[in-house]
C-alpha atoms as a PDB file:
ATOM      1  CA  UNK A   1     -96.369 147.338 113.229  1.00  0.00           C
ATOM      2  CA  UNK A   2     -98.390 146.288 110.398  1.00  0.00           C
ATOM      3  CA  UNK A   3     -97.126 145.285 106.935  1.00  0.00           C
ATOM      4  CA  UNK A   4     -97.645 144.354 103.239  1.00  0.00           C
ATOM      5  CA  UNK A   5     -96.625 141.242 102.559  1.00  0.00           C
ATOM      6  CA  UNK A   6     -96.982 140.444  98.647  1.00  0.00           C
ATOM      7  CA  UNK A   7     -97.264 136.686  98.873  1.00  0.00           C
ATOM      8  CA  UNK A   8     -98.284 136.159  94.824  1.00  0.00           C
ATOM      9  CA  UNK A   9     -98.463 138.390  91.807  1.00  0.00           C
ATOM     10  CA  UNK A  10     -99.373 137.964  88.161  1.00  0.00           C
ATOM     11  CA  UNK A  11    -101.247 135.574  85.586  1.00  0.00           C
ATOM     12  CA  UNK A  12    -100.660 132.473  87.630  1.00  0.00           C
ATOM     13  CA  UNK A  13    -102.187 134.062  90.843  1.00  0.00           C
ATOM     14  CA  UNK A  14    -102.388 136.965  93.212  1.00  0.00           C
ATOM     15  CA  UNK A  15    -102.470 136.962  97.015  1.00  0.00           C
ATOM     16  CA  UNK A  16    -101.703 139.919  99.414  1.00  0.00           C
ATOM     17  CA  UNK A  17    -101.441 139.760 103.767  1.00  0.00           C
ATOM     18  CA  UNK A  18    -101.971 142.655 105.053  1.00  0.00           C
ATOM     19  CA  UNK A  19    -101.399 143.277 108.837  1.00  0.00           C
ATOM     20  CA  UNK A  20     -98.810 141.436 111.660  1.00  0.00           C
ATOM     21  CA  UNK A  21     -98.362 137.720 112.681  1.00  0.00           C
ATOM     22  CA  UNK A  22    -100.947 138.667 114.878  1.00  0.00           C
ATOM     23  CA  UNK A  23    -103.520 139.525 113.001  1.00  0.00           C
ATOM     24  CA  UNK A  24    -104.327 140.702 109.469  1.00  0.00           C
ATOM     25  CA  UNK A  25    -106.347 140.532 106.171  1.00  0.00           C
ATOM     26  CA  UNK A  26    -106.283 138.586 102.853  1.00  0.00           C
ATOM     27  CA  UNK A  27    -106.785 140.732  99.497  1.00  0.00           C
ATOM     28  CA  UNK A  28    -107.463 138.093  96.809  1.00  0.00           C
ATOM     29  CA  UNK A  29    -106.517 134.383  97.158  1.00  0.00           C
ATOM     30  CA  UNK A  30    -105.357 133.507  93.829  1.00  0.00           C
ATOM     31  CA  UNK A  31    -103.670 130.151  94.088  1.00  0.00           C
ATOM     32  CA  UNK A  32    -104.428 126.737  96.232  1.00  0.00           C
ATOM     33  CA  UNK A  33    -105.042 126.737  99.858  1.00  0.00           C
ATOM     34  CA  UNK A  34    -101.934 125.093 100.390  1.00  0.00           C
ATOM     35  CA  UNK A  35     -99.628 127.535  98.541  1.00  0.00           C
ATOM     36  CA  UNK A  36    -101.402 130.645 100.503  1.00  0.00           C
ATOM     37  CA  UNK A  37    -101.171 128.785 103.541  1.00  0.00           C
ATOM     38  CA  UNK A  38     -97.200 127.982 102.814  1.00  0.00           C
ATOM     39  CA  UNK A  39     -96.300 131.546 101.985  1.00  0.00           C
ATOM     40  CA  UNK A  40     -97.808 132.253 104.865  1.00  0.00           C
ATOM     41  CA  UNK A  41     -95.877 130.309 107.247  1.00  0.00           C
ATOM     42  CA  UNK A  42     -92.631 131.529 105.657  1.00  0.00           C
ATOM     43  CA  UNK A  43     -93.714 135.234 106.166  1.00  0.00           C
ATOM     44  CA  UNK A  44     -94.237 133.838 109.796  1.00  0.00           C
ATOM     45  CA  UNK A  45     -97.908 133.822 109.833  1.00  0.00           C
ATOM     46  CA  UNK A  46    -100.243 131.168 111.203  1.00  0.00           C
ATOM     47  CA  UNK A  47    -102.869 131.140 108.360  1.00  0.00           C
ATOM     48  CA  UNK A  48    -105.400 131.292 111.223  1.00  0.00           C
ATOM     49  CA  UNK A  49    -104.191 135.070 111.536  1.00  0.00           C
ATOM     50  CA  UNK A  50    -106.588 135.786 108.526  1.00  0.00           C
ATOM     51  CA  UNK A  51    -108.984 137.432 109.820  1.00  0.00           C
ATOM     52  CA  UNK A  52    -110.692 138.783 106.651  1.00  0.00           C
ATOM     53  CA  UNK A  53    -110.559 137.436 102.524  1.00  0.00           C
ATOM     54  CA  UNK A  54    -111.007 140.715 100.292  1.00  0.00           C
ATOM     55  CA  UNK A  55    -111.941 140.006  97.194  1.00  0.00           C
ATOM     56  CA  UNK A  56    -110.945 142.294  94.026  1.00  0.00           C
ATOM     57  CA  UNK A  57    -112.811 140.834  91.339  1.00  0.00           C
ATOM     58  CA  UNK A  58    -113.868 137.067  89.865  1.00  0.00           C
ATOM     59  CA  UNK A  59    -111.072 136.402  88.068  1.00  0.00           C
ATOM     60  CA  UNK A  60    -109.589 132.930  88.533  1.00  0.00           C
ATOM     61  CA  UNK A  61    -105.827 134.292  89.686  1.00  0.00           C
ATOM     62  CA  UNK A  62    -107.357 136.105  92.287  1.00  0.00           C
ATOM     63  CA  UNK A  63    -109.965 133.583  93.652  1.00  0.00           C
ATOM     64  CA  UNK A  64    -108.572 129.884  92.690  1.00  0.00           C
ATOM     65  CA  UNK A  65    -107.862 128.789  96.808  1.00  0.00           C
ATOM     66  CA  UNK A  66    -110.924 130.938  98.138  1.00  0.00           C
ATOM     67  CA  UNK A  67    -113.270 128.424  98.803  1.00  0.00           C
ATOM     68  CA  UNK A  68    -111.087 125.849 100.239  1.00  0.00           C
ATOM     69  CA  UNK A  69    -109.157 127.742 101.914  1.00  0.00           C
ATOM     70  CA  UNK A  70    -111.880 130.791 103.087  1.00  0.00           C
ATOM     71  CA  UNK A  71    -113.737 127.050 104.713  1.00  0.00           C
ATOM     72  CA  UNK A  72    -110.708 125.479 106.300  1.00  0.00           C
ATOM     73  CA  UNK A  73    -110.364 128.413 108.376  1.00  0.00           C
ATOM     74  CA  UNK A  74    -113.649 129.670 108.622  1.00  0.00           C
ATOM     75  CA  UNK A  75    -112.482 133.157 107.462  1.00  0.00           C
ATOM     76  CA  UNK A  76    -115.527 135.384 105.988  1.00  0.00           C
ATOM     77  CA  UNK A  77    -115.336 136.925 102.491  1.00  0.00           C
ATOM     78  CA  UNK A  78    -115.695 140.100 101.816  1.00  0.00           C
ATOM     79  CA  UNK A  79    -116.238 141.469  98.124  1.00  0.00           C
ATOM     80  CA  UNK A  80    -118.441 143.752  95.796  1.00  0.00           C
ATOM     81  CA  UNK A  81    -122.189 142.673  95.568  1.00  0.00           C
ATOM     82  CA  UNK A  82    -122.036 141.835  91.689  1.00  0.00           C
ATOM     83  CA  UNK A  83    -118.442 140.014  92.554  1.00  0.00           C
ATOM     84  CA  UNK A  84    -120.086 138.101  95.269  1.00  0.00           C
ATOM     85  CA  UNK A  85    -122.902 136.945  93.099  1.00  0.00           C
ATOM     86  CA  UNK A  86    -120.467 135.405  90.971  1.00  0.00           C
ATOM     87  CA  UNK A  87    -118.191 133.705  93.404  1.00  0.00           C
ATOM     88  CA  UNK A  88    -121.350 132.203  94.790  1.00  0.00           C
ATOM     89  CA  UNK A  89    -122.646 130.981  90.647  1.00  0.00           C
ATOM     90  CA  UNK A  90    -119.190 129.671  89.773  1.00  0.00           C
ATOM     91  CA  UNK A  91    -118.988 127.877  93.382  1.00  0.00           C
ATOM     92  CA  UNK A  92    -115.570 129.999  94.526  1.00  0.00           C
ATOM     93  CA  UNK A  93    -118.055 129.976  97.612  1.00  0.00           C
ATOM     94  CA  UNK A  94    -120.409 127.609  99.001  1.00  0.00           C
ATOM     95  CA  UNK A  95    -123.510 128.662 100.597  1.00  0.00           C
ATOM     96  CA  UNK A  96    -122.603 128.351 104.027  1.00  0.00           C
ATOM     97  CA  UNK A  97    -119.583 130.058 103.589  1.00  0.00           C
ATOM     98  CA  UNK A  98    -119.789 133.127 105.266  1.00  0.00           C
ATOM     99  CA  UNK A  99    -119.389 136.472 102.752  1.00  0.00           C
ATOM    100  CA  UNK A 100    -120.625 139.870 102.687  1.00  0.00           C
ATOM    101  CA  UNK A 101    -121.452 142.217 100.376  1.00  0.00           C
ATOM    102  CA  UNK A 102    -119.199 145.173 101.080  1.00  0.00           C
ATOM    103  CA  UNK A 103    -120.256 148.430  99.754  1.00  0.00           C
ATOM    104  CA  UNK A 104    -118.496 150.859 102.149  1.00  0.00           C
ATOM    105  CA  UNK A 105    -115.925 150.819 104.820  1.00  0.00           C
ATOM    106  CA  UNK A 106    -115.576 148.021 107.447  1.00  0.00           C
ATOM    107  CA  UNK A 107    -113.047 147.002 109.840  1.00  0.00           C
ATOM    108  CA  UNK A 108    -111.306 143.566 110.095  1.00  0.00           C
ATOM    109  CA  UNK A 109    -108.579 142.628 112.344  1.00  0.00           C
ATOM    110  CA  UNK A 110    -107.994 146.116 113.258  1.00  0.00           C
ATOM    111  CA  UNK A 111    -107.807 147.377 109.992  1.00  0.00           C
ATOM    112  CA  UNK A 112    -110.382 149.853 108.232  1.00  0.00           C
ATOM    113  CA  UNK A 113    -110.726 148.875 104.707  1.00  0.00           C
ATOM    114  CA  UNK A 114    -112.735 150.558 101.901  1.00  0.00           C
ATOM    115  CA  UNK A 115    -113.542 149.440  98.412  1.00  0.00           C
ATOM    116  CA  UNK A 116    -113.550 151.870  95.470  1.00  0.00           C
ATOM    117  CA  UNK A 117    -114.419 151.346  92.303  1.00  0.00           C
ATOM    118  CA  UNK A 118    -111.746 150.321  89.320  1.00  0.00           C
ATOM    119  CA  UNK A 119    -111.164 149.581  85.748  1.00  0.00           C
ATOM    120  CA  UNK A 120    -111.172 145.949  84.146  1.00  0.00           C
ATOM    121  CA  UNK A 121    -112.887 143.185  82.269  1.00  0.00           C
ATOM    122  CA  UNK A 122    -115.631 141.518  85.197  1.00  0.00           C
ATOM    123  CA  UNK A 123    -118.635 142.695  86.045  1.00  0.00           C
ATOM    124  CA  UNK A 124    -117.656 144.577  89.053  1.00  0.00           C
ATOM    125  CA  UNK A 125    -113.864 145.244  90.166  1.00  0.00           C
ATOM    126  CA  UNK A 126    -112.187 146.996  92.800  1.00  0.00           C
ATOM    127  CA  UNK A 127    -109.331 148.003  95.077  1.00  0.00           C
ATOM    128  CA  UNK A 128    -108.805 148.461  98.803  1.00  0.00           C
ATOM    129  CA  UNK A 129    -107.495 151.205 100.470  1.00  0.00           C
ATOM    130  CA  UNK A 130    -106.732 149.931 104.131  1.00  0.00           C
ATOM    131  CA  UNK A 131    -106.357 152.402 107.437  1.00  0.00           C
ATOM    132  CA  UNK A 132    -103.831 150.097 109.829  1.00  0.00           C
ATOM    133  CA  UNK A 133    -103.683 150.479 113.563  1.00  0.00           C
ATOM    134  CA  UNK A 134    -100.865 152.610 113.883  1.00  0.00           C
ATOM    135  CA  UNK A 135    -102.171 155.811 111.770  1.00  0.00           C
ATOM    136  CA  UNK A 136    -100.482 154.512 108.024  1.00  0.00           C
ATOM    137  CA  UNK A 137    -102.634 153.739 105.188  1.00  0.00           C
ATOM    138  CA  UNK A 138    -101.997 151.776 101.867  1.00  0.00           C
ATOM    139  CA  UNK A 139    -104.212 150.378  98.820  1.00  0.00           C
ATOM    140  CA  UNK A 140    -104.184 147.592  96.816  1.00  0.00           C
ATOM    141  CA  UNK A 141    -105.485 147.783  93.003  1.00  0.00           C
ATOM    142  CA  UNK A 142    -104.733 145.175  90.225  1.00  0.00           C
ATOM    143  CA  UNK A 143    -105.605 144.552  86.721  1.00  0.00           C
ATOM    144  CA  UNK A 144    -106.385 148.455  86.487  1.00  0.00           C
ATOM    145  CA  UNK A 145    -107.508 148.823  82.853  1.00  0.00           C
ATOM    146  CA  UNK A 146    -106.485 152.693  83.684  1.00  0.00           C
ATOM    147  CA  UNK A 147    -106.302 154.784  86.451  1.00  0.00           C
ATOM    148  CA  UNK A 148    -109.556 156.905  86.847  1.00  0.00           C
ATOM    149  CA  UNK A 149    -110.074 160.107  89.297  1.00  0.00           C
ATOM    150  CA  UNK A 150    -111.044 157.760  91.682  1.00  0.00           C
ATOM    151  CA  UNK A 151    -108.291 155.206  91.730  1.00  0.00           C
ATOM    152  CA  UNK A 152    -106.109 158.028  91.855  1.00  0.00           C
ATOM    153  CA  UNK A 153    -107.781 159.779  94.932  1.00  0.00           C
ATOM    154  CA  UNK A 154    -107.729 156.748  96.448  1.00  0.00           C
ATOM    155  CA  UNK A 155    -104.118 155.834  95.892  1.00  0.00           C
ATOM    156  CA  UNK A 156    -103.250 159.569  97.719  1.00  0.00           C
ATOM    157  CA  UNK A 157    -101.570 159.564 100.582  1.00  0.00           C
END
């Protein structure tokens, strides 16, 4: 059964797993590679069970291990086309690193994940709202500035 395990929250960095020792995805990857990868292991996860790095927004607590840890693992990024712009210009991501510019939903490690749109201070933010395996949904939103019709709907059920 998958699960939500909140690895790091707040000013200092943010980091999400969603999904089983198996398999799962990243939603922001806010502090070093070697802190992710260490909460990680004590969850019980081999960091190679990433299978996919969501990406909220540009904000340093949410991107600060991306690049080095996104490359030591060769996991692909997904984020918003504006936010993926600006990982790219402020080198979160180097061009070989492989990223894409999610704009609807996708799946990744057997979980169906769609962006929608929220409130804060960066050129383009969002949340996730994940489908997993087994029929249960959840969504991840941070730094909401408010909590729009859309948030909202996406945050039901």
């Amino acid at each position: 059964m998958a699960r939500i395990y909140p690895l790091f929250s707040g000013s200092s960095g943010n980091a999400e797993f969603i999904g089983t020792p198996a398999g799962g995805i990243l939603i922001d990857c806010g502090v070093s590679a070697r802190r992710i990868t260490l909460a990680l292991e004590r969850c019980g996860i081999p960091a190679a069970a990433v299978q996919g790095i969501f990406v909220t927004h540009d904000h340093v607590d949410h991107v600060a291990g991306l690049r080095v840890f996104a490359k030591k693992y060769q996991i692909p990024v997904y984020a918003q086309p504006v936010t993926r712009q600006c990982l790219y210009d402020a080198k979160y991501l180097e061009p070989e690193q492989i990223s894409y510019a999610l704009e609807s939903t996708v799946e990744c490690g057997g979980i169906r994940v769609t962006p929608f749109a929220t409130s804060h201070d960066t050129a383009q933010s969002c949340g996730y709202r994940m489908e997993l395996p087994d029929g249960r949904s959840c969504a991840v939103c941070t730094d909401l500035g408010y909590v729009s019709d859309t948030v909202a709907a996406a945050l039901k059920g």
